[in-house]
Amino acid sequence: MRVSNVTVRKRLTLVLLVGILVFFIIDIRLGYVQFILGNELTGKARDSWSRNIPFEPKRGEIVDKNGVPLATNISAPTVYVVPRQVEDPEKTAEALSASLNMQKEKAYEYVTKNSSIVRINEGRKISHEKAKEVRALELKGVYIGEDSKRHYPFGSYLSHVLGFAGIDNQGLMGLELFYDKELSGSEGSVKFYANAKGQRMNDMADDYQPPENGYDLRLTIDSKVQTIIERELDIAEAKYDPDGLIAIAMDPNNGEILAMSSRPGFDPANFQNVPQEVYNRNLPVWSTYEPGSTFKIITLAAALEEGKVDLENDQFHDPGHVEVGGSRLRCWKKGGHGTQNFLEVVQNSCNPGFVELGERLGKETLFKYIKDFGFGQKTGIDLQGEGKGIMFNLERVGPVEQATTAFGQGVSVTPIQQVTAVAAAVNGGILYTPYIAKELIDPRTGQVVMSKNPEEKRRVISEETSKKIRYTLESVVAQGTGKNAFVESYRVGGKTGTAQKAKDGRYLENNHIVSFIGFAPADDPQIVVYIAVDNPKGTVQFGGVVAAPIVGNIMEDSLRALGVAPRKDQIEKELTWLDTPMMEVPDLIGMEKKELQQQLINLRLDVSGEGNTVVKQAPSPGTKIKEGSIIRIYMNEGD
Amino acid sequence: MPTKKTTPDFILMIITFSLLCVGLIMVYSASAVWAEYKFDDSFFFAKRQMLFAGVGIMAMFFIMNIDYWTWRTWSKLILIICFVLLVLVLIPGIGNVRNGSRSWIGVGAFSVQPSEFMKLAMIAFLAKFLSVNQKLITSFKKGLGPALLLVFTAFGMIMLQPDLGTGTVMVGTCVVMIFIAGARVSHFAALGLLGAAGFVGLILSAPYRIKRITSFLDPWEDPLGSGFQIIQSLYAIGPGGLFGLGLGQSRQKFFYLPEPQTDFIFAILAEELGFIGGSFVLLLFSLLLWRGIRIALGAPDLYGSFLAVGIVAMIAIQVMINIGVVIGLMPVTGITLPFLSYGGSSLTLMLMAVGVLLNISRYSRY
């Protein structure tokens, strides 16, 4: 008997059709997942199967303007563990703890950690011998990755500027921090495929994504000049045992920093050994203090530019003090400099003379120039932690404030501000933004990816005024307070500075920052050098005595190193009782004993031989020597 | 009482054996890694499944020779026993909890799920009820109402475990049977509206529910929680492509897809054998559906017809839900894929159900 009920038959057929339709829909969805979503799902699935072993990029090198490496990398192996590949955690932990000098429990924790890949901190940046030792253990699941460690070939040299990088090669201080992004590059990795238990799936090839190395950084620093400066600072440190030392050398024609250093210094590889404030204060840009007389250059520049003074013809009488707003400001020289023209005012660094110049300018004009020269604001150098300095608020400037500002007291400036301002005063009148990073170079292609050009901020004074300043400051060195910075035939110009240090609103006794800022050659300055010595011991604390000779030494060697040609015309040095006059060695050959005594009033003789006539002499005739020097002669029997 | 026996439906038998073979191969392939890891024996699950298949086939042939009217006679008693078991399984100490549901009675490998038996008992009893009261089914009070009351009582008890998958399959199967028996479309429409209204009411009272229900549409919203299985399943199916990675080449079975030999075996099949393999399995199930309906159409009486359609509807609905979950069309419910998934109780019961179907086919005339 067949089911004859029509409804039942119809509905059975309907159910069959609906059922088949649903299966068909399911099949379409299956196809959609496999064909339309397939690629996307496959990608996601591969991500879920893959495990990464990171490869750190090589940090970019830092080189000086001539390519001398200042910060480089040395390779340092690092130990990684893939816990799920470790076959015998107990044994592995024991072996690792023995060779990496860590506790066994700690090692066991690493090798059993519930993580796809673990970096062993005790095994970071280890020596190659250690790495070899670990590799020789042939432990399953233990890998040695190539890491790199920062290396500073010159040690503490330039350390404040370079700064340093941490264990993760991350920039922590100085240029390493300022240009961290560019130096860092990006991480690469080796990708291997693993099952959900982290074991490697052997049938799938590993992917290698190379790390992208960081850019190399080329500085404006000239390592030759830097070396000279470091040497001079070391000598000064030994000689004066100062509280601190600051040195900057800059190319005045573009704002490039040629050298920068300070004391106390530190070794970037062991920065932890010094107090924090030693390594995180880059004194040449951070510290602010009273500039003292070096600031008079600004007052001079303003007065010359405004036509308020005729250096040769305007006379000034300095009685040793000046009355301003009811108070008496004294000149540094007791009894004063007497009557002098303004060129001599500058040469003598005469305070009342500069008070006069300040009065002639008026406070608005004086402060406008100070601002134009960049004081009271950051120079914008590409270094961290730059200071701003403090200026008097113009509304609160009375006659006293105006007067002290004119000779560099009561204001507070940074060394880098002084250097850029003086550079502008002598380079023809252009204020530049100082900078220290010249180029970023892609190490793979050698191509320059970023190049910094000199940045003119503004014209401050005219070419003509600048020329007058150069002449005036050259005369300060040749004939005034800066004589100790004089370098034969290199036409050094400059200005001394001696500033009292203030603490808790009062000046300290016998505690000065003595400084000198110099430039050379005066006809076309190629370098500006600033030196400040904080509280030198065992000497008179005058910039001309302590700082000027250091600048002189730096100038002489640096100009030669930079290949600057010696000049012919220079303002001749005025001799003081401290200077021994030079004289030419006379021709003594052929003379007899009797004659010699009349000739050599200012020289001493070292005689050898028994004879009566001079046959040889050293040095040879015509050589310039100091008075009182010894001349060796050799006597022989006359015919 | 049917009279003359003929040969059973051999095509149905072939389809069943084909599914069984695919199932055995896939159980081995999907479980080998997991079995090796857990039991140090890659054949652990395959061997057991082989045993279950043997037992199931014997049961199938045995039942194939039991006159299906026997089930009509005993259906009431069987149903009562099943109700008792459903009560017993809820009692801690008698019922065991697996995967968060108290669904199992017995010890170790000899555990059974009363709800699985309830499914079959309900089919046998409902077929009888509908065939006796077929004229009354158009009446809500005398036909449809009592039938639904019975079905939903059983459903409610299953949901106490809770076992949403089995409960849904049972309700779906019963609804199909009642529909076949001739219930009014207007009644279905009214019930459908009622259900929809209740559904909307539930959502309005707690809007977060809609999120729970639709979360399967975007499993990446909670990749480690509710979306985890679906994502891992899709990671298997997606890379399969047209021809698959090749038998045994699944990656997702390497501990990514939990217990790949059970509910999600179709994902591994689609990964290894691709769209072709998946479509082939779907084709086999379609053919099975066709043979089952054909048997229902040729059955000598209404009871046979309703019994046949109940069995085939149960199999088809279970397939639809299982694969629907695996390919991300439905929220995860946790039911096996007939003939393919690993599991003794599921496999033997399915084969026994086919046995009943084959018995009915021996009396069919087309």
PDB file of C-alpha atoms in Angstrom, chain B residues 113-266:
ATOM      1  CA  GLN B 113      23.418  10.417  26.001  1.00  0.00           C
ATOM      2  CA  PRO B 114      19.723   9.979  26.876  1.00  0.00           C
ATOM      3  CA  SER B 115      18.890  12.981  24.718  1.00  0.00           C
ATOM      4  CA  GLU B 116      20.193  11.131  21.656  1.00  0.00           C
ATOM      5  CA  PHE B 117      17.811   8.251  22.407  1.00  0.00           C
ATOM      6  CA  MET B 118      15.022  10.722  23.092  1.00  0.00           C
ATOM      7  CA  LYS B 119      15.444  12.047  19.562  1.00  0.00           C
ATOM      8  CA  LEU B 120      14.729   8.627  18.084  1.00  0.00           C
ATOM      9  CA  ALA B 121      12.057   7.702  20.617  1.00  0.00           C
ATOM     10  CA  MET B 122      10.260  10.937  19.897  1.00  0.00           C
ATOM     11  CA  ILE B 123      10.364  10.224  16.143  1.00  0.00           C
ATOM     12  CA  ALA B 124       8.960   6.742  16.672  1.00  0.00           C
ATOM     13  CA  PHE B 125       6.238   7.928  18.978  1.00  0.00           C
ATOM     14  CA  LEU B 126       5.311  11.045  17.004  1.00  0.00           C
ATOM     15  CA  ALA B 127       5.038   8.970  13.827  1.00  0.00           C
ATOM     16  CA  LYS B 128       2.569   6.769  15.605  1.00  0.00           C
ATOM     17  CA  PHE B 129       0.650   9.690  17.075  1.00  0.00           C
ATOM     18  CA  LEU B 130       0.472  11.481  13.740  1.00  0.00           C
ATOM     19  CA  SER B 131      -0.519   8.411  11.762  1.00  0.00           C
ATOM     20  CA  VAL B 132      -3.310   7.594  14.228  1.00  0.00           C
ATOM     21  CA  ASN B 133      -4.508  11.187  14.538  1.00  0.00           C
ATOM     22  CA  GLN B 134      -3.778  12.372  11.034  1.00  0.00           C
ATOM     23  CA  LYS B 135      -7.335  13.634  10.490  1.00  0.00           C
ATOM     24  CA  LEU B 136      -7.124  15.687  13.680  1.00  0.00           C
ATOM     25  CA  ILE B 137      -3.818  17.384  12.922  1.00  0.00           C
ATOM     26  CA  THR B 138      -5.620  20.315  11.325  1.00  0.00           C
ATOM     27  CA  SER B 139      -7.169  21.003  14.702  1.00  0.00           C
ATOM     28  CA  PHE B 140      -4.994  22.853  17.097  1.00  0.00           C
ATOM     29  CA  LYS B 141      -6.816  21.622  20.158  1.00  0.00           C
ATOM     30  CA  LYS B 142      -6.945  17.947  19.384  1.00  0.00           C
ATOM     31  CA  GLY B 143      -4.003  17.367  17.069  1.00  0.00           C
ATOM     32  CA  LEU B 144      -1.340  19.998  16.775  1.00  0.00           C
ATOM     33  CA  GLY B 145      -1.566  21.266  20.341  1.00  0.00           C
ATOM     34  CA  PRO B 146      -0.958  17.947  22.123  1.00  0.00           C
ATOM     35  CA  ALA B 147       1.808  17.033  19.677  1.00  0.00           C
ATOM     36  CA  LEU B 148       3.604  20.302  20.275  1.00  0.00           C
ATOM     37  CA  LEU B 149       3.100  20.026  24.015  1.00  0.00           C
ATOM     38  CA  LEU B 150       4.835  16.661  24.010  1.00  0.00           C
ATOM     39  CA  VAL B 151       7.697  17.817  21.826  1.00  0.00           C
ATOM     40  CA  PHE B 152       8.353  20.962  23.826  1.00  0.00           C
ATOM     41  CA  THR B 153       8.185  19.113  27.141  1.00  0.00           C
ATOM     42  CA  ALA B 154      10.987  16.880  25.914  1.00  0.00           C
ATOM     43  CA  PHE B 155      12.831  19.922  24.544  1.00  0.00           C
ATOM     44  CA  GLY B 156      12.530  21.692  27.871  1.00  0.00           C
ATOM     45  CA  MET B 157      14.030  18.701  29.661  1.00  0.00           C
ATOM     46  CA  ILE B 158      16.892  18.489  27.220  1.00  0.00           C
ATOM     47  CA  MET B 159      17.545  22.184  27.718  1.00  0.00           C
ATOM     48  CA  LEU B 160      17.936  21.583  31.438  1.00  0.00           C
ATOM     49  CA  GLN B 161      21.198  19.741  30.741  1.00  0.00           C
ATOM     50  CA  PRO B 162      21.560  21.983  28.635  1.00  0.00           C
ATOM     51  CA  ASP B 163      22.004  20.512  25.165  1.00  0.00           C
ATOM     52  CA  LEU B 164      20.820  23.085  22.669  1.00  0.00           C
ATOM     53  CA  GLY B 165      22.113  21.175  19.633  1.00  0.00           C
ATOM     54  CA  THR B 166      20.236  17.953  20.218  1.00  0.00           C
ATOM     55  CA  GLY B 167      17.142  19.834  21.376  1.00  0.00           C
ATOM     56  CA  THR B 168      17.098  21.943  18.233  1.00  0.00           C
ATOM     57  CA  VAL B 169      17.518  18.937  15.973  1.00  0.00           C
ATOM     58  CA  MET B 170      14.674  17.144  17.739  1.00  0.00           C
ATOM     59  CA  VAL B 171      12.311  20.113  17.540  1.00  0.00           C
ATOM     60  CA  GLY B 172      13.222  20.693  13.880  1.00  0.00           C
ATOM     61  CA  THR B 173      12.621  17.062  13.035  1.00  0.00           C
ATOM     62  CA  CYS B 174       9.261  17.049  14.794  1.00  0.00           C
ATOM     63  CA  VAL B 175       8.177  20.241  13.093  1.00  0.00           C
ATOM     64  CA  VAL B 176       8.977  18.682   9.698  1.00  0.00           C
ATOM     65  CA  MET B 177       6.989  15.535  10.638  1.00  0.00           C
ATOM     66  CA  ILE B 178       4.005  17.574  11.787  1.00  0.00           C
ATOM     67  CA  PHE B 179       4.182  19.590   8.599  1.00  0.00           C
ATOM     68  CA  ILE B 180       4.262  16.423   6.483  1.00  0.00           C
ATOM     69  CA  ALA B 181       1.315  15.033   8.411  1.00  0.00           C
ATOM     70  CA  GLY B 182      -0.732  17.928   7.116  1.00  0.00           C
ATOM     71  CA  ALA B 183      -0.838  20.572   9.790  1.00  0.00           C
ATOM     72  CA  ARG B 184      -2.349  23.821   8.620  1.00  0.00           C
ATOM     73  CA  VAL B 185      -0.012  26.332   7.118  1.00  0.00           C
ATOM     74  CA  SER B 186      -1.938  29.057   8.977  1.00  0.00           C
ATOM     75  CA  HIS B 187      -1.121  27.348  12.243  1.00  0.00           C
ATOM     76  CA  PHE B 188       2.524  27.283  11.312  1.00  0.00           C
ATOM     77  CA  ALA B 189       2.343  30.921  10.339  1.00  0.00           C
ATOM     78  CA  ALA B 190       0.691  31.804  13.637  1.00  0.00           C
ATOM     79  CA  LEU B 191       3.235  29.793  15.598  1.00  0.00           C
ATOM     80  CA  GLY B 192       5.991  31.348  13.583  1.00  0.00           C
ATOM     81  CA  LEU B 193       4.688  34.836  14.405  1.00  0.00           C
ATOM     82  CA  LEU B 194       4.363  33.906  18.052  1.00  0.00           C
ATOM     83  CA  GLY B 195       7.927  32.654  18.054  1.00  0.00           C
ATOM     84  CA  ALA B 196       9.171  35.786  16.322  1.00  0.00           C
ATOM     85  CA  ALA B 197       7.286  37.983  18.784  1.00  0.00           C
ATOM     86  CA  GLY B 198       8.790  36.099  21.702  1.00  0.00           C
ATOM     87  CA  PHE B 199      12.213  36.437  20.122  1.00  0.00           C
ATOM     88  CA  VAL B 200      11.806  40.185  19.647  1.00  0.00           C
ATOM     89  CA  GLY B 201      10.534  40.472  23.211  1.00  0.00           C
ATOM     90  CA  LEU B 202      13.618  38.714  24.547  1.00  0.00           C
ATOM     91  CA  ILE B 203      15.920  40.965  22.574  1.00  0.00           C
ATOM     92  CA  LEU B 204      14.083  44.129  23.631  1.00  0.00           C
ATOM     93  CA  SER B 205      14.281  43.138  27.268  1.00  0.00           C
ATOM     94  CA  ALA B 206      18.045  42.607  26.989  1.00  0.00           C
ATOM     95  CA  PRO B 207      19.642  43.998  23.831  1.00  0.00           C
ATOM     96  CA  TYR B 208      22.992  42.338  24.489  1.00  0.00           C
ATOM     97  CA  ARG B 209      21.395  39.073  23.455  1.00  0.00           C
ATOM     98  CA  ILE B 210      21.318  40.066  19.818  1.00  0.00           C
ATOM     99  CA  LYS B 211      25.050  40.457  19.977  1.00  0.00           C
ATOM    100  CA  ARG B 212      25.467  37.001  21.394  1.00  0.00           C
ATOM    101  CA  ILE B 213      23.348  35.569  18.643  1.00  0.00           C
ATOM    102  CA  THR B 214      24.982  37.485  15.805  1.00  0.00           C
ATOM    103  CA  SER B 215      28.540  37.217  17.107  1.00  0.00           C
ATOM    104  CA  PHE B 216      29.135  34.334  14.719  1.00  0.00           C
ATOM    105  CA  LEU B 217      28.852  36.836  11.878  1.00  0.00           C
ATOM    106  CA  ASP B 218      32.012  38.554  13.055  1.00  0.00           C
ATOM    107  CA  PRO B 219      33.982  36.068  15.115  1.00  0.00           C
ATOM    108  CA  TRP B 220      37.002  38.431  15.124  1.00  0.00           C
ATOM    109  CA  GLU B 221      35.232  40.603  17.653  1.00  0.00           C
ATOM    110  CA  ASP B 222      36.159  38.094  20.334  1.00  0.00           C
ATOM    111  CA  PRO B 223      38.877  35.959  18.759  1.00  0.00           C
ATOM    112  CA  LEU B 224      39.905  34.179  21.931  1.00  0.00           C
ATOM    113  CA  GLY B 225      36.414  33.700  23.341  1.00  0.00           C
ATOM    114  CA  SER B 226      33.193  33.017  21.522  1.00  0.00           C
ATOM    115  CA  GLY B 227      34.813  33.514  18.122  1.00  0.00           C
ATOM    116  CA  PHE B 228      37.727  31.163  18.708  1.00  0.00           C
ATOM    117  CA  GLN B 229      36.348  27.944  17.224  1.00  0.00           C
ATOM    118  CA  ILE B 230      34.779  29.666  14.232  1.00  0.00           C
ATOM    119  CA  ILE B 231      38.009  31.513  13.460  1.00  0.00           C
ATOM    120  CA  GLN B 232      40.098  28.374  13.714  1.00  0.00           C
ATOM    121  CA  SER B 233      37.530  26.581  11.567  1.00  0.00           C
ATOM    122  CA  LEU B 234      37.656  29.284   8.906  1.00  0.00           C
ATOM    123  CA  TYR B 235      41.481  29.244   9.029  1.00  0.00           C
ATOM    124  CA  ALA B 236      41.196  25.595   8.055  1.00  0.00           C
ATOM    125  CA  ILE B 237      38.572  25.960   5.327  1.00  0.00           C
ATOM    126  CA  GLY B 238      39.894  29.156   3.737  1.00  0.00           C
ATOM    127  CA  PRO B 239      43.336  27.899   2.689  1.00  0.00           C
ATOM    128  CA  GLY B 240      41.752  24.684   1.370  1.00  0.00           C
ATOM    129  CA  GLY B 241      40.785  26.197  -1.954  1.00  0.00           C
ATOM    130  CA  LEU B 242      39.473  24.043  -4.763  1.00  0.00           C
ATOM    131  CA  PHE B 243      41.452  20.840  -4.269  1.00  0.00           C
ATOM    132  CA  GLY B 244      42.588  21.239  -0.695  1.00  0.00           C
ATOM    133  CA  LEU B 245      46.056  20.868   0.798  1.00  0.00           C
ATOM    134  CA  GLY B 246      45.901  17.098   0.265  1.00  0.00           C
ATOM    135  CA  LEU B 247      44.828  14.311   2.538  1.00  0.00           C
ATOM    136  CA  GLY B 248      46.743  14.480   5.802  1.00  0.00           C
ATOM    137  CA  GLN B 249      48.139  17.934   5.082  1.00  0.00           C
ATOM    138  CA  SER B 250      45.937  19.965   7.407  1.00  0.00           C
ATOM    139  CA  ARG B 251      47.727  22.565   9.518  1.00  0.00           C
ATOM    140  CA  GLN B 252      44.833  23.511  11.710  1.00  0.00           C
ATOM    141  CA  LYS B 253      44.705  20.025  13.149  1.00  0.00           C
ATOM    142  CA  PHE B 254      48.060  20.801  14.765  1.00  0.00           C
ATOM    143  CA  PHE B 255      46.380  21.857  18.000  1.00  0.00           C
ATOM    144  CA  TYR B 256      44.858  25.016  16.544  1.00  0.00           C
ATOM    145  CA  LEU B 257      41.361  23.547  16.120  1.00  0.00           C
ATOM    146  CA  PRO B 258      40.471  21.825  19.381  1.00  0.00           C
ATOM    147  CA  GLU B 259      39.454  18.146  19.000  1.00  0.00           C
ATOM    148  CA  PRO B 260      39.323  18.353  15.218  1.00  0.00           C
ATOM    149  CA  GLN B 261      37.911  14.829  14.859  1.00  0.00           C
ATOM    150  CA  THR B 262      34.566  15.680  16.453  1.00  0.00           C
ATOM    151  CA  ASP B 263      32.225  18.593  15.689  1.00  0.00           C
ATOM    152  CA  PHE B 264      34.606  20.421  13.361  1.00  0.00           C
ATOM    153  CA  ILE B 265      35.702  17.457  11.255  1.00  0.00           C
ATOM    154  CA  PHE B 266      34.119  19.027   8.179  1.00  0.00           C
TER     155      PHE B 266
END
